[in-house]
CSV table of N, CA and C in Angstrom, one decimal:
chain,number,residue,atom,x,y,z
A,9,GLN,N,100.7,194.7,24.2
A,9,GLN,CA,101.0,193.2,24.4
A,9,GLN,C,100.8,192.9,26.0
A,10,VAL,N,100.1,192.1,26.2
A,10,VAL,CA,99.8,191.5,27.7
A,10,VAL,C,101.0,190.7,28.1
A,11,GLN,N,101.7,190.8,29.0
A,11,GLN,CA,102.7,190.1,29.7
A,11,GLN,C,102.6,189.7,31.0
A,12,LEU,N,102.6,188.4,31.4
A,12,LEU,CA,102.6,188.1,32.9
A,12,LEU,C,103.9,187.3,33.2
A,13,VAL,N,104.6,187.7,34.1
A,13,VAL,CA,105.8,187.3,34.3
A,13,VAL,C,105.9,186.9,35.8
A,14,GLU,N,105.9,185.3,35.9
A,14,GLU,CA,106.1,184.6,37.3
A,14,GLU,C,107.4,184.7,37.8
A,15,SER,N,107.5,184.6,39.3
A,15,SER,CA,108.6,184.3,39.8
A,15,SER,C,108.4,183.8,41.3
A,16,GLY,N,109.5,183.2,41.8
A,16,GLY,CA,109.3,182.8,43.2
A,16,GLY,C,109.3,181.2,43.4
A,17,GLY,N,109.3,180.5,42.1
A,17,GLY,CA,109.2,179.1,42.3
A,17,GLY,C,110.6,178.4,42.7
A,18,GLY,N,110.7,177.3,43.0
A,18,GLY,CA,112.0,176.7,43.5
A,18,GLY,C,111.7,175.2,44.1
A,19,LEU,N,112.7,174.7,44.8
A,19,LEU,CA,112.7,173.7,45.5
A,19,LEU,C,112.5,174.1,47.1
A,20,VAL,N,111.6,173.2,47.5
A,20,VAL,CA,111.3,173.2,48.9
A,20,VAL,C,111.0,172.1,49.7
A,21,GLN,N,111.3,172.0,51.0
A,21,GLN,CA,111.0,170.8,51.6
A,21,GLN,C,109.5,170.7,52.2
A,22,PRO,N,108.9,169.5,52.2
A,22,PRO,CA,107.5,169.4,52.7
A,22,PRO,C,107.4,170.0,54.1
A,23,GLY,N,106.3,170.9,54.1
A,23,GLY,CA,106.1,171.5,55.2
A,23,GLY,C,106.6,173.1,55.4
A,24,GLY,N,107.3,173.4,54.1
A,24,GLY,CA,108.1,174.7,54.0
A,24,GLY,C,107.0,175.6,53.3
A,25,SER,N,107.3,176.9,52.8
A,25,SER,CA,106.6,177.8,52.3
A,25,SER,C,107.4,178.4,51.1
A,26,LEU,N,106.5,178.8,50.2
A,26,LEU,CA,107.0,179.7,49.0
A,26,LEU,C,106.0,180.8,48.7
A,27,ARG,N,106.4,181.9,48.1
A,27,ARG,CA,105.7,183.0,47.7
A,27,ARG,C,105.9,183.2,46.2
A,28,LEU,N,105.0,182.9,45.5
A,28,LEU,CA,105.0,183.3,43.9
A,28,LEU,C,104.5,184.8,43.7
A,29,SER,N,105.2,185.3,42.6
A,29,SER,CA,104.7,186.7,42.2
A,29,SER,C,104.3,186.6,40.9
A,30,CYS,N,103.4,187.4,40.4
A,30,CYS,CA,103.2,187.4,38.8
A,30,CYS,C,103.0,188.9,38.7
A,31,ALA,N,103.9,189.7,37.9
A,31,ALA,CA,104.0,190.9,37.4
A,31,ALA,C,103.2,191.2,36.0
A,32,ALA,N,102.2,192.0,36.2
A,32,ALA,CA,101.4,192.0,34.8
A,32,ALA,C,101.6,193.3,34.1
A,33,SER,N,101.6,193.3,32.9
A,33,SER,CA,101.7,194.6,31.9
A,33,SER,C,100.9,194.5,30.8
A,34,GLY,N,100.5,195.7,30.2
A,34,GLY,CA,99.6,195.6,29.1
A,34,GLY,C,98.1,195.4,29.4
A,35,ILE,N,97.9,195.1,30.7
A,35,ILE,CA,96.4,194.9,30.8
A,35,ILE,C,95.8,195.8,32.0
A,36,ILE,N,94.7,196.2,31.9
A,36,ILE,CA,94.1,197.1,32.9
A,36,ILE,C,93.9,196.2,34.2
A,37,PHE,N,94.9,196.3,34.9
A,37,PHE,CA,95.2,195.3,36.1
A,37,PHE,C,94.2,195.5,37.3
A,38,ASN,N,93.4,196.8,37.3
A,38,ASN,CA,92.8,196.9,38.7
A,38,ASN,C,91.2,196.3,38.3
A,39,VAL,N,90.9,196.0,37.1
A,39,VAL,CA,89.6,195.4,36.8
A,39,VAL,C,89.7,194.2,36.3
A,40,ALA,N,90.9,193.5,36.3
A,40,ALA,CA,91.1,192.0,35.8
A,40,ALA,C,90.9,191.0,36.9
A,41,THR,N,90.5,189.9,36.6
A,41,THR,CA,90.4,188.7,37.4
A,41,THR,C,91.9,188.0,37.4
A,42,MET,N,92.3,187.8,38.5
A,42,MET,CA,93.8,187.2,38.4
A,42,MET,C,93.7,186.0,39.1
A,43,GLY,N,94.6,185.0,38.7
A,43,GLY,CA,94.5,183.6,39.1
A,43,GLY,C,95.8,182.8,39.1
A,44,TRP,N,96.0,181.7,39.8
A,44,TRP,CA,97.1,180.8,39.8
A,44,TRP,C,96.5,179.5,39.3
A,45,TYR,N,97.0,178.8,38.3
A,45,TYR,CA,96.7,177.5,38.0
A,45,TYR,C,98.1,176.6,38.1
A,46,ARG,N,97.8,175.5,38.0
A,46,ARG,CA,99.1,174.5,38.1
A,46,ARG,C,98.8,173.3,37.3
A,47,GLN,N,99.9,172.7,36.9
A,47,GLN,CA,99.9,171.5,36.0
A,47,GLN,C,101.1,170.7,36.6
A,48,ALA,N,100.7,169.5,37.0
A,48,ALA,CA,101.6,168.5,37.4
A,48,ALA,C,102.0,167.6,36.3
A,49,PRO,N,103.0,166.7,36.2
A,49,PRO,CA,103.4,166.0,35.2
A,49,PRO,C,102.2,164.9,34.9
A,50,GLY,N,101.7,164.7,33.6
A,50,GLY,CA,100.9,163.8,33.5
A,50,GLY,C,99.3,164.0,33.7
A,51,SER,N,99.2,165.3,34.4
A,51,SER,CA,97.8,165.9,34.7
A,51,SER,C,97.4,167.2,33.9
A,52,GLU,N,96.1,167.4,34.2
A,52,GLU,CA,95.7,168.5,33.4
A,52,GLU,C,95.9,169.7,34.3
A,53,ARG,N,96.0,170.9,33.7
A,53,ARG,CA,95.9,172.1,34.3
A,53,ARG,C,94.8,172.3,35.1
A,54,GLU,N,95.1,172.7,36.5
A,54,GLU,CA,94.1,172.9,37.4
A,54,GLU,C,94.0,174.4,38.1
A,55,LEU,N,92.8,174.7,38.6
A,55,LEU,CA,92.8,176.1,39.3
A,55,LEU,C,93.2,175.8,40.5
A,56,VAL,N,94.0,176.9,41.0
A,56,VAL,CA,94.7,176.8,42.4
A,56,VAL,C,93.8,178.0,43.2
A,57,ALA,N,93.7,179.1,42.6
A,57,ALA,CA,93.2,180.4,43.4
A,57,ALA,C,92.9,181.5,42.2
A,58,THR,N,91.9,182.3,42.6
A,58,THR,CA,91.4,183.5,41.9
A,58,THR,C,91.3,184.6,42.9
A,59,ILE,N,91.4,185.8,42.2
A,59,ILE,CA,91.0,187.0,42.9
A,59,ILE,C,90.4,188.0,41.9
A,60,THR,N,89.2,188.5,42.3
A,60,THR,CA,88.6,189.4,41.3
A,60,THR,C,89.1,190.8,41.6
A,61,SER,N,88.4,191.7,40.8
A,61,SER,CA,89.1,193.2,40.9
A,61,SER,C,88.3,193.7,42.3
A,62,GLY,N,87.2,192.9,42.8
A,62,GLY,CA,86.4,193.5,44.0
A,62,GLY,C,87.3,192.6,45.4
A,63,ASP,N,88.2,192.0,45.1
A,63,ASP,CA,89.1,191.2,45.9
A,63,ASP,C,88.5,190.0,46.6
A,64,MET,N,87.4,189.5,45.9
A,64,MET,CA,86.9,188.4,46.3
A,64,MET,C,87.7,187.2,45.8
A,65,THR,N,88.0,186.2,46.7
A,65,THR,CA,89.0,185.1,46.3
A,65,THR,C,88.2,183.8,46.1
A,66,ASN,N,88.7,182.7,45.6
A,66,ASN,CA,88.2,181.4,45.3
A,66,ASN,C,89.5,180.5,45.5
A,67,TYR,N,89.4,179.3,46.3
A,67,TYR,CA,90.4,178.4,46.3
A,67,TYR,C,90.0,177.1,45.8
A,68,ALA,N,90.9,176.3,45.3
A,68,ALA,CA,90.7,174.7,45.2
A,68,ALA,C,90.7,174.2,46.5
A,69,ASP,N,89.8,173.2,46.8
A,69,ASP,CA,89.6,172.6,48.1
A,69,ASP,C,91.2,172.0,48.6
A,70,SER,N,91.9,171.6,47.8
A,70,SER,CA,93.3,171.0,48.1
A,70,SER,C,94.3,172.1,48.7
A,71,VAL,N,94.1,173.5,48.5
A,71,VAL,CA,94.8,174.3,49.1
A,71,VAL,C,94.2,175.2,49.9
A,72,LYS,N,92.9,175.0,50.2
A,72,LYS,CA,92.2,176.0,51.1
A,72,LYS,C,92.7,176.0,52.5
A,73,GLY,N,93.1,177.1,53.1
A,73,GLY,CA,93.7,177.1,54.5
A,73,GLY,C,95.4,177.1,54.4
A,74,ARG,N,95.8,176.9,53.3
A,74,ARG,CA,97.3,176.8,53.2
A,74,ARG,C,97.8,177.9,52.2
A,75,PHE,N,96.9,178.2,51.3
A,75,PHE,CA,97.6,179.1,50.2
A,75,PHE,C,96.7,180.3,50.4
A,76,THR,N,97.2,181.6,49.9
A,76,THR,CA,96.6,182.9,50.1
A,76,THR,C,97.0,183.6,48.7
A,77,ILE,N,95.9,183.9,48.1
A,77,ILE,CA,96.0,184.9,46.9
A,77,ILE,C,95.8,186.3,47.2
A,78,SER,N,96.7,187.3,46.8
A,78,SER,CA,96.6,188.5,47.0
A,78,SER,C,97.1,189.3,45.9
A,79,ARG,N,96.8,190.7,45.7
A,79,ARG,CA,97.1,191.6,44.8
A,79,ARG,C,97.7,192.9,45.2
A,80,ASP,N,98.6,193.5,44.6
A,80,ASP,CA,99.0,194.8,44.8
A,80,ASP,C,98.7,195.6,43.4
A,81,ILE,N,97.6,196.4,43.6
A,81,ILE,CA,97.3,197.3,42.5
A,81,ILE,C,98.3,198.2,42.2
A,82,ALA,N,99.0,198.8,43.1
A,82,ALA,CA,100.1,199.8,42.6
A,82,ALA,C,101.0,199.2,41.9
A,83,ARG,N,101.5,198.0,42.2
A,83,ARG,CA,102.6,197.2,41.6
A,83,ARG,C,102.3,196.3,40.3
A,84,ASN,N,100.8,196.4,40.1
A,84,ASN,CA,100.3,195.4,38.9
A,84,ASN,C,100.9,193.8,39.1
A,85,THR,N,100.9,193.5,40.4
A,85,THR,CA,101.3,192.2,40.7
A,85,THR,C,100.3,191.5,41.6
A,86,VAL,N,100.3,190.2,41.4
A,86,VAL,CA,99.5,189.1,42.1
A,86,VAL,C,100.5,188.2,42.9
A,87,PHE,N,100.0,187.9,43.9
A,87,PHE,CA,101.0,186.9,44.9
A,87,PHE,C,100.3,185.6,45.0
A,88,LEU,N,101.0,184.5,45.4
A,88,LEU,CA,100.5,183.4,45.9
A,88,LEU,C,101.4,183.0,46.9
A,89,GLN,N,100.9,183.1,48.3
A,89,GLN,CA,101.6,182.7,49.5
A,89,GLN,C,101.2,181.1,49.6
A,90,MET,N,102.1,180.2,49.7
A,90,MET,CA,101.9,179.0,49.8
A,90,MET,C,102.7,178.4,51.1
A,91,ASN,N,101.9,177.8,51.9
A,91,ASN,CA,102.2,177.3,53.3
A,91,ASN,C,102.0,175.8,53.4
A,92,ARG,N,102.9,175.3,54.2
A,92,ARG,CA,102.4,174.0,54.5
A,92,ARG,C,102.6,172.9,53.2
A,93,LEU,N,103.5,173.1,52.4
A,93,LEU,CA,103.6,172.6,51.2
A,93,LEU,C,103.9,171.1,51.4
A,94,THR,N,103.2,170.2,50.3
A,94,THR,CA,103.3,168.7,50.3
A,94,THR,C,103.8,168.5,49.0
A,95,PRO,N,104.4,167.4,48.8
A,95,PRO,CA,104.8,166.8,47.4
A,95,PRO,C,103.7,166.9,46.5
A,96,GLU,N,102.6,166.7,47.0
A,96,GLU,CA,101.3,166.7,45.9
A,96,GLU,C,101.2,168.2,45.4
A,97,ASP,N,101.8,169.2,46.0
A,97,ASP,CA,101.8,170.5,45.3
A,97,ASP,C,102.8,170.9,44.3
A,98,THR,N,103.6,169.8,43.9
A,98,THR,CA,104.6,169.8,43.0
A,98,THR,C,103.9,170.0,41.6
A,99,ALA,N,104.4,171.1,41.0
A,99,ALA,CA,103.7,171.4,39.7
A,99,ALA,C,104.5,172.5,39.0
A,100,VAL,N,104.2,172.8,37.8
A,100,VAL,CA,104.2,174.1,37.2
A,100,VAL,C,103.0,175.1,37.5
A,101,TYR,N,103.5,176.2,38.0
A,101,TYR,CA,102.4,177.3,38.3
A,101,TYR,C,102.3,178.2,37.2
A,102,TYR,N,101.1,178.7,36.9
A,102,TYR,CA,100.9,179.5,35.8
A,102,TYR,C,100.1,180.7,36.4
A,103,CYS,N,100.5,181.8,36.0
A,103,CYS,CA,99.8,183.1,36.4
A,103,CYS,C,98.6,183.2,35.2
A,104,ASN,N,97.4,183.9,35.7
A,104,ASN,CA,96.5,183.8,34.6
A,104,ASN,C,95.8,185.1,34.8
A,105,ALA,N,95.3,185.7,33.9
A,105,ALA,CA,94.4,187.0,33.9
A,105,ALA,C,93.5,187.0,32.8
A,106,PHE,N,92.3,187.5,33.3
A,106,PHE,CA,91.1,187.6,32.4
A,106,PHE,C,90.7,188.9,32.6
A,107,GLY,N,90.9,189.7,31.4
A,107,GLY,CA,90.4,191.2,31.5
A,107,GLY,C,90.7,192.0,30.2
A,108,MET,N,90.8,193.2,30.4
A,108,MET,CA,90.9,194.1,29.1
A,108,MET,C,92.4,194.4,28.9
A,109,SER,N,93.0,194.4,27.7
A,109,SER,CA,94.4,194.7,27.6
A,109,SER,C,94.3,196.4,27.3
A,110,ILE,N,95.3,197.0,27.5
A,110,ILE,CA,95.4,198.6,27.2
A,110,ILE,C,95.1,198.7,25.9
A,111,SER,N,94.9,197.7,24.9
A,111,SER,CA,94.8,197.9,23.5
A,111,SER,C,93.2,197.8,23.3
A,112,GLY,N,92.6,197.2,24.3
A,112,GLY,CA,91.2,197.1,24.1
A,112,GLY,C,90.7,195.6,23.9
A,113,GLN,N,91.5,194.7,23.9
A,113,GLN,CA,91.1,193.3,23.7
A,113,GLN,C,90.7,192.7,25.1
A,114,ARG,N,89.6,192.0,25.2
A,114,ARG,CA,89.2,191.3,26.3
A,114,ARG,C,89.7,189.9,26.1
A,115,ASN,N,90.3,189.3,27.0
A,115,ASN,CA,90.9,187.7,26.7
A,115,ASN,C,91.4,187.3,28.0
A,116,THR,N,91.7,186.0,27.8
A,116,THR,CA,92.4,185.3,28.9
A,116,THR,C,94.0,185.3,28.5
A,117,TYR,N,94.8,185.6,29.5
A,117,TYR,CA,96.2,185.6,29.2
A,117,TYR,C,96.9,184.8,30.3
A,118,TRP,N,97.9,184.1,29.8
A,118,TRP,CA,98.8,183.1,30.5
A,118,TRP,C,100.3,183.7,30.7
A,119,GLY,N,100.9,183.3,31.9
A,119,GLY,CA,102.3,183.4,32.0
A,119,GLY,C,103.2,182.3,31.5
A,120,GLN,N,104.3,182.2,31.5
A,120,GLN,CA,105.0,181.1,31.2
A,120,GLN,C,105.2,180.1,32.1
A,121,GLY,N,104.8,180.3,33.4
A,121,GLY,CA,105.0,179.2,34.4
A,121,GLY,C,106.3,179.4,35.1
A,122,THR,N,106.1,178.9,36.5
A,122,THR,CA,107.2,178.7,37.2
A,122,THR,C,107.2,177.4,38.0
A,123,GLN,N,108.4,176.7,38.0
A,123,GLN,CA,108.3,175.3,38.6
A,123,GLN,C,108.3,175.3,40.1
A,124,VAL,N,107.6,174.6,40.8
A,124,VAL,CA,107.4,174.3,42.3
A,124,VAL,C,107.7,172.9,42.5
A,125,THR,N,108.6,172.6,43.2
A,125,THR,CA,109.1,171.2,43.6
A,125,THR,C,109.2,171.0,45.1
A,126,VAL,N,108.3,170.2,45.7
A,126,VAL,CA,108.3,170.0,47.2
A,126,VAL,C,109.0,168.6,47.2
A,127,SER,N,109.9,168.6,47.9
A,127,SER,CA,110.7,167.2,48.1
A,127,SER,C,111.8,167.4,49.2
A,128,SER,N,111.9,166.3,49.9
A,128,SER,CA,113.0,166.4,50.9
A,128,SER,C,114.3,165.7,50.4
């Protein structure tokens, strides 16, 4: 069973920083594409950033230059460093994985989400 467990969300003032973590289990992590998505109230879920098994990264235009996605293969963890946060970044952030589970199923998997609120 694949599990993605996010942590690191919370309340932060505009201009502040947060670092999200997503610990993965049950998936062959070193060959999975990992990502972060977010969903604000009344909006659809949108891509924030992805990182491939070859460490190629992709970012939404709205976060380029402010957010950085990275992964620690030894810890099966993907991170999202978020700097210069604005109220528009307020959303539930979801960890995403596309890859092969250890039981042999190739699929897309989601975490339960972590709330990020940017407010003064």
